[in-house]
Short mmCIF file of N, CA and C and ligand atoms in Angstrom, two decimals:
data_model
loop_
_atom_site.label_atom_id
_atom_site.label_comp_id
_atom_site.label_asym_id
_atom_site.label_seq_id
_atom_site.Cartn_x
_atom_site.Cartn_y
_atom_site.Cartn_z
N UNK A 383 92.44 57.18 122.57
CA UNK A 383 93.57 57.63 121.77
C UNK A 383 93.88 59.09 122.12
N UNK A 384 95.15 59.33 122.34
CA UNK A 384 95.58 60.69 122.65
C UNK A 384 96.41 61.23 121.48
N UNK A 385 96.28 62.51 121.25
CA UNK A 385 97.11 63.13 120.22
C UNK A 385 97.67 64.44 120.76
N UNK A 386 98.93 64.64 120.53
CA UNK A 386 99.55 65.89 120.92
C UNK A 386 99.61 66.78 119.69
N UNK A 387 99.22 68.00 119.86
CA UNK A 387 99.18 68.89 118.71
C UNK A 387 99.78 70.24 119.07
N UNK A 388 100.86 70.57 118.41
CA UNK A 388 101.50 71.87 118.65
C UNK A 388 100.93 72.85 117.65
N UNK A 389 100.12 73.76 118.17
CA UNK A 389 99.41 74.68 117.28
C UNK A 389 100.33 75.77 116.76
N UNK A 390 101.11 76.34 117.66
CA UNK A 390 102.06 77.38 117.26
C UNK A 390 103.14 77.46 118.34
N UNK A 391 103.91 78.51 118.33
CA UNK A 391 105.02 78.59 119.29
C UNK A 391 104.55 78.68 120.73
N UNK A 392 103.33 79.19 120.92
CA UNK A 392 102.87 79.42 122.28
C UNK A 392 101.96 78.34 122.82
N UNK A 393 101.23 77.68 121.95
CA UNK A 393 100.19 76.77 122.43
C UNK A 393 100.40 75.34 121.96
N UNK A 394 100.25 74.43 122.93
CA UNK A 394 100.31 73.02 122.59
C UNK A 394 99.13 72.33 123.27
N UNK A 395 98.45 71.48 122.56
CA UNK A 395 97.26 70.82 123.09
C UNK A 395 97.46 69.32 123.10
N UNK A 396 96.83 68.69 124.07
CA UNK A 396 96.68 67.25 124.02
C UNK A 396 95.19 66.98 123.88
N UNK A 397 94.81 66.32 122.82
CA UNK A 397 93.39 66.04 122.61
C UNK A 397 93.16 64.54 122.76
N UNK A 398 91.95 64.22 123.15
CA UNK A 398 91.62 62.83 123.39
C UNK A 398 90.35 62.47 122.62
N UNK A 399 90.35 61.32 122.03
CA UNK A 399 89.15 60.88 121.31
C UNK A 399 89.17 59.37 121.16
N UNK A 400 88.00 58.83 120.86
CA UNK A 400 87.85 57.38 120.73
C UNK A 400 88.56 56.84 119.49
N UNK A 401 88.58 57.63 118.47
CA UNK A 401 89.20 57.15 117.24
C UNK A 401 89.53 58.32 116.34
N UNK A 402 89.78 58.05 115.10
CA UNK A 402 90.20 59.09 114.17
C UNK A 402 89.18 60.21 114.04
N UNK A 403 87.90 59.85 113.98
CA UNK A 403 86.88 60.89 113.79
C UNK A 403 86.83 61.86 114.97
N UNK A 404 86.91 61.31 116.17
CA UNK A 404 86.84 62.19 117.34
C UNK A 404 88.08 63.06 117.45
N UNK A 405 89.23 62.47 117.18
CA UNK A 405 90.47 63.26 117.20
C UNK A 405 90.38 64.37 116.15
N UNK A 406 89.87 64.03 115.00
CA UNK A 406 89.71 65.00 113.91
C UNK A 406 88.83 66.17 114.36
N UNK A 407 87.72 65.83 115.01
CA UNK A 407 86.81 66.87 115.50
C UNK A 407 87.48 67.75 116.54
N UNK A 408 88.21 67.13 117.46
CA UNK A 408 88.89 67.90 118.51
C UNK A 408 89.91 68.85 117.89
N UNK A 409 90.67 68.34 116.95
CA UNK A 409 91.70 69.18 116.32
C UNK A 409 91.05 70.31 115.52
N UNK A 410 89.92 70.00 114.88
CA UNK A 410 89.24 71.04 114.10
C UNK A 410 88.80 72.17 115.02
N UNK A 411 88.28 71.82 116.20
CA UNK A 411 87.82 72.89 117.07
C UNK A 411 88.98 73.65 117.69
N UNK A 412 90.07 72.96 117.99
CA UNK A 412 91.27 73.66 118.49
C UNK A 412 91.75 74.67 117.45
N UNK A 413 91.79 74.22 116.19
CA UNK A 413 92.26 75.13 115.14
C UNK A 413 91.31 76.30 114.95
N UNK A 414 90.01 76.01 115.02
CA UNK A 414 89.05 77.07 114.78
C UNK A 414 89.10 78.14 115.86
N UNK A 415 89.23 77.71 117.11
CA UNK A 415 89.16 78.66 118.22
C UNK A 415 90.51 79.28 118.54
N UNK A 416 91.57 78.46 118.54
CA UNK A 416 92.86 78.97 118.99
C UNK A 416 93.85 79.20 117.87
N UNK A 417 93.44 78.91 116.64
CA UNK A 417 94.39 78.96 115.54
C UNK A 417 94.61 80.34 114.94
N UNK A 418 93.89 81.33 115.47
CA UNK A 418 94.05 82.68 114.93
C UNK A 418 95.45 83.19 115.27
N UNK A 419 96.27 83.42 114.28
CA UNK A 419 97.64 83.80 114.59
C UNK A 419 97.95 85.25 114.33
N UNK A 420 97.06 85.90 113.58
CA UNK A 420 97.32 87.32 113.36
C UNK A 420 96.03 88.10 113.24
N UNK A 421 96.15 89.36 113.51
CA UNK A 421 95.02 90.27 113.45
C UNK A 421 94.51 90.39 112.02
N UNK A 422 93.19 90.36 111.86
CA UNK A 422 92.61 90.46 110.52
C UNK A 422 92.65 91.88 109.97
N UNK A 423 93.00 92.84 110.81
CA UNK A 423 93.05 94.23 110.35
C UNK A 423 94.46 94.66 109.98
N UNK A 424 95.41 94.41 110.89
CA UNK A 424 96.77 94.91 110.64
C UNK A 424 97.77 93.79 110.35
N UNK A 425 97.31 92.52 110.44
CA UNK A 425 98.16 91.36 110.14
C UNK A 425 99.31 91.15 111.11
N UNK A 426 99.31 91.85 112.23
CA UNK A 426 100.37 91.61 113.22
C UNK A 426 99.92 90.47 114.14
N UNK A 427 100.90 89.90 114.84
CA UNK A 427 100.57 88.68 115.60
C UNK A 427 100.52 88.91 117.11
N UNK A 428 100.48 90.16 117.52
CA UNK A 428 100.38 90.43 118.96
C UNK A 428 98.93 90.39 119.41
N UNK A 429 98.38 89.18 119.45
CA UNK A 429 96.98 89.09 119.87
C UNK A 429 96.88 88.35 121.18
N UNK A 430 95.91 88.76 121.97
CA UNK A 430 95.75 88.13 123.27
C UNK A 430 94.30 87.73 123.49
N UNK A 431 94.13 86.77 124.39
CA UNK A 431 92.79 86.30 124.75
C UNK A 431 92.23 87.20 125.84
N UNK A 432 91.00 87.62 125.65
CA UNK A 432 90.37 88.50 126.63
C UNK A 432 88.98 87.94 126.95
N UNK A 433 88.65 87.91 128.25
CA UNK A 433 87.28 87.59 128.64
C UNK A 433 86.75 88.77 129.44
N UNK A 434 85.69 89.34 128.95
CA UNK A 434 85.06 90.46 129.65
C UNK A 434 83.79 89.95 130.31
N UNK A 435 83.55 90.43 131.51
CA UNK A 435 82.30 90.08 132.16
C UNK A 435 81.44 91.32 132.24
N UNK A 436 80.30 91.26 131.59
CA UNK A 436 79.39 92.39 131.59
C UNK A 436 78.06 91.93 132.17
N UNK A 437 77.73 92.49 133.30
CA UNK A 437 76.47 92.17 133.96
C UNK A 437 76.23 90.67 134.07
N UNK A 438 77.28 89.95 134.49
CA UNK A 438 77.13 88.52 134.74
C UNK A 438 77.32 87.62 133.54
N UNK A 439 77.50 88.21 132.35
CA UNK A 439 77.73 87.40 131.16
C UNK A 439 79.18 87.54 130.70
N UNK A 440 79.78 86.41 130.35
CA UNK A 440 81.15 86.45 129.85
C UNK A 440 81.16 86.65 128.34
N UNK A 441 82.03 87.53 127.90
CA UNK A 441 82.23 87.76 126.47
C UNK A 441 83.67 87.40 126.13
N UNK A 442 83.81 86.49 125.17
CA UNK A 442 85.14 86.00 124.80
C UNK A 442 85.59 86.70 123.53
N UNK A 443 86.83 87.17 123.55
CA UNK A 443 87.32 87.82 122.34
C UNK A 443 88.83 87.77 122.28
N UNK A 444 89.34 87.95 121.07
CA UNK A 444 90.78 88.12 120.88
C UNK A 444 90.99 89.58 120.56
N UNK A 445 92.07 90.11 121.11
CA UNK A 445 92.36 91.51 120.85
C UNK A 445 93.77 91.68 120.33
N UNK A 446 93.90 92.56 119.39
CA UNK A 446 95.20 92.90 118.83
C UNK A 446 95.77 94.04 119.66
N UNK A 447 96.97 93.83 120.21
CA UNK A 447 97.54 94.87 121.04
C UNK A 447 98.19 95.97 120.20
N UNK A 448 98.30 95.75 118.90
CA UNK A 448 98.87 96.79 118.04
C UNK A 448 97.83 97.81 117.59
N UNK A 449 96.73 97.30 117.02
CA UNK A 449 95.76 98.25 116.47
C UNK A 449 94.44 98.27 117.23
N UNK A 450 94.30 97.39 118.23
CA UNK A 450 93.05 97.36 118.99
C UNK A 450 91.93 96.60 118.31
N UNK A 451 92.26 95.87 117.26
CA UNK A 451 91.25 95.05 116.58
C UNK A 451 90.71 93.97 117.50
N UNK A 452 89.46 93.59 117.25
CA UNK A 452 88.79 92.60 118.09
C UNK A 452 88.18 91.51 117.21
N UNK A 453 88.35 90.26 117.63
CA UNK A 453 87.60 89.17 117.04
C UNK A 453 86.73 88.59 118.14
N UNK A 454 85.43 88.69 117.97
CA UNK A 454 84.51 88.22 119.00
C UNK A 454 84.18 86.74 118.79
N UNK A 455 83.92 86.07 119.90
CA UNK A 455 83.51 84.67 119.83
C UNK A 455 82.09 84.54 120.35
N UNK A 456 81.31 83.77 119.63
CA UNK A 456 79.97 83.45 120.10
C UNK A 456 80.02 82.16 120.90
N UNK A 457 78.95 81.89 121.60
CA UNK A 457 78.89 80.68 122.41
C UNK A 457 77.72 79.82 121.94
N UNK A 458 78.04 78.56 121.63
CA UNK A 458 76.96 77.64 121.25
C UNK A 458 76.04 77.43 122.45
N UNK A 459 74.77 77.33 122.16
CA UNK A 459 73.82 77.14 123.27
C UNK A 459 74.03 75.80 123.94
N UNK A 460 74.43 74.80 123.13
CA UNK A 460 74.68 73.47 123.68
C UNK A 460 76.17 73.21 123.77
N UNK A 461 76.59 72.59 124.85
CA UNK A 461 77.97 72.10 124.92
C UNK A 461 78.99 73.09 125.42
N UNK A 462 78.59 74.37 125.54
CA UNK A 462 79.51 75.34 126.10
C UNK A 462 80.72 75.63 125.24
N UNK A 463 80.60 75.39 123.94
CA UNK A 463 81.75 75.64 123.07
C UNK A 463 81.62 77.01 122.40
N UNK A 464 82.74 77.44 121.87
CA UNK A 464 82.83 78.77 121.25
C UNK A 464 82.96 78.67 119.75
N UNK A 465 82.66 79.77 119.09
CA UNK A 465 82.94 79.85 117.65
C UNK A 465 83.30 81.30 117.32
N UNK A 466 84.24 81.50 116.40
CA UNK A 466 84.59 82.87 116.02
C UNK A 466 83.46 83.48 115.20
N UNK A 467 83.11 84.70 115.50
CA UNK A 467 82.04 85.37 114.77
C UNK A 467 82.59 85.97 113.48
N UNK A 468 82.41 85.23 112.41
CA UNK A 468 82.91 85.70 111.12
C UNK A 468 81.76 86.09 110.19
N UNK A 469 80.54 85.92 110.68
CA UNK A 469 79.37 86.27 109.88
C UNK A 469 78.48 87.23 110.66
N UNK A 470 77.73 88.00 109.94
CA UNK A 470 76.80 88.90 110.62
C UNK A 470 75.49 88.15 110.91
N UNK A 471 74.52 88.86 111.45
CA UNK A 471 73.27 88.21 111.84
C UNK A 471 72.49 87.64 110.66
N UNK A 472 72.82 88.09 109.44
CA UNK A 472 72.14 87.58 108.26
C UNK A 472 72.91 86.45 107.58
N UNK A 473 73.99 86.00 108.23
CA UNK A 473 74.76 84.91 107.66
C UNK A 473 75.75 85.32 106.59
N UNK A 474 75.94 86.63 106.44
CA UNK A 474 76.90 87.11 105.45
C UNK A 474 78.29 87.21 106.11
N UNK A 475 79.31 86.85 105.33
CA UNK A 475 80.65 86.96 105.89
C UNK A 475 81.02 88.41 106.15
N UNK A 476 81.62 88.63 107.31
CA UNK A 476 82.05 89.97 107.66
C UNK A 476 83.39 90.27 107.00
N UNK A 477 83.69 91.54 106.79
CA UNK A 477 85.01 91.87 106.24
C UNK A 477 86.11 91.57 107.26
N UNK A 478 87.33 91.41 106.79
CA UNK A 478 88.50 91.19 107.66
C UNK A 478 88.37 89.96 108.54
N UNK A 479 87.70 88.92 108.02
CA UNK A 479 87.52 87.66 108.75
C UNK A 479 86.87 87.87 110.12
N UNK A 480 86.07 88.90 110.23
CA UNK A 480 85.35 89.15 111.49
C UNK A 480 86.06 90.11 112.43
N UNK A 481 87.31 90.44 112.12
CA UNK A 481 88.03 91.40 112.96
C UNK A 481 87.46 92.80 112.74
N UNK A 482 87.31 93.51 113.82
CA UNK A 482 86.72 94.84 113.72
C UNK A 482 87.27 95.72 114.84
N UNK A 483 87.05 97.00 114.70
CA UNK A 483 87.40 97.92 115.77
C UNK A 483 86.22 98.06 116.72
N UNK A 484 86.51 98.34 117.96
CA UNK A 484 85.45 98.49 118.95
C UNK A 484 84.59 99.70 118.60
N UNK A 485 83.30 99.50 118.64
CA UNK A 485 82.39 100.62 118.51
C UNK A 485 81.34 100.48 119.61
N UNK A 486 80.60 101.49 119.83
CA UNK A 486 79.55 101.42 120.83
C UNK A 486 78.57 100.30 120.49
N UNK A 487 78.31 100.14 119.20
CA UNK A 487 77.38 99.14 118.72
C UNK A 487 77.87 97.72 119.05
N UNK A 488 79.17 97.48 118.85
CA UNK A 488 79.70 96.12 119.01
C UNK A 488 79.85 95.74 120.47
N UNK A 489 79.70 96.68 121.37
CA UNK A 489 79.88 96.36 122.79
C UNK A 489 78.63 95.73 123.38
N UNK A 490 77.56 95.74 122.61
CA UNK A 490 76.30 95.19 123.13
C UNK A 490 76.30 93.67 123.08
ZN1 LIG B 1297 95.74 94.62 114.58
#
């Protein structure tokens, strides 16, 4: 089963799954990863996808071109999928839905 899903004005996805549950899962992950439409700091929608390579490791993030806000994505150990980092290392929700300004600390 194929499903076409128009996420926003810029992105359209075609997802494939065996049935309703798989399609549901695919759409959920599309929304979670690509559904961010505005910066959590300034609420503007000029955000872009950025991949930085640091010493052989890729870092995935969204950046706001207005205020320089960053939303970092973590990588699941299995499956090669991403997740937005909205919680800190203790499992507490971060302010601004995980959007933050670059600091020396966050570059690690
Ligand atoms: Zn911003």
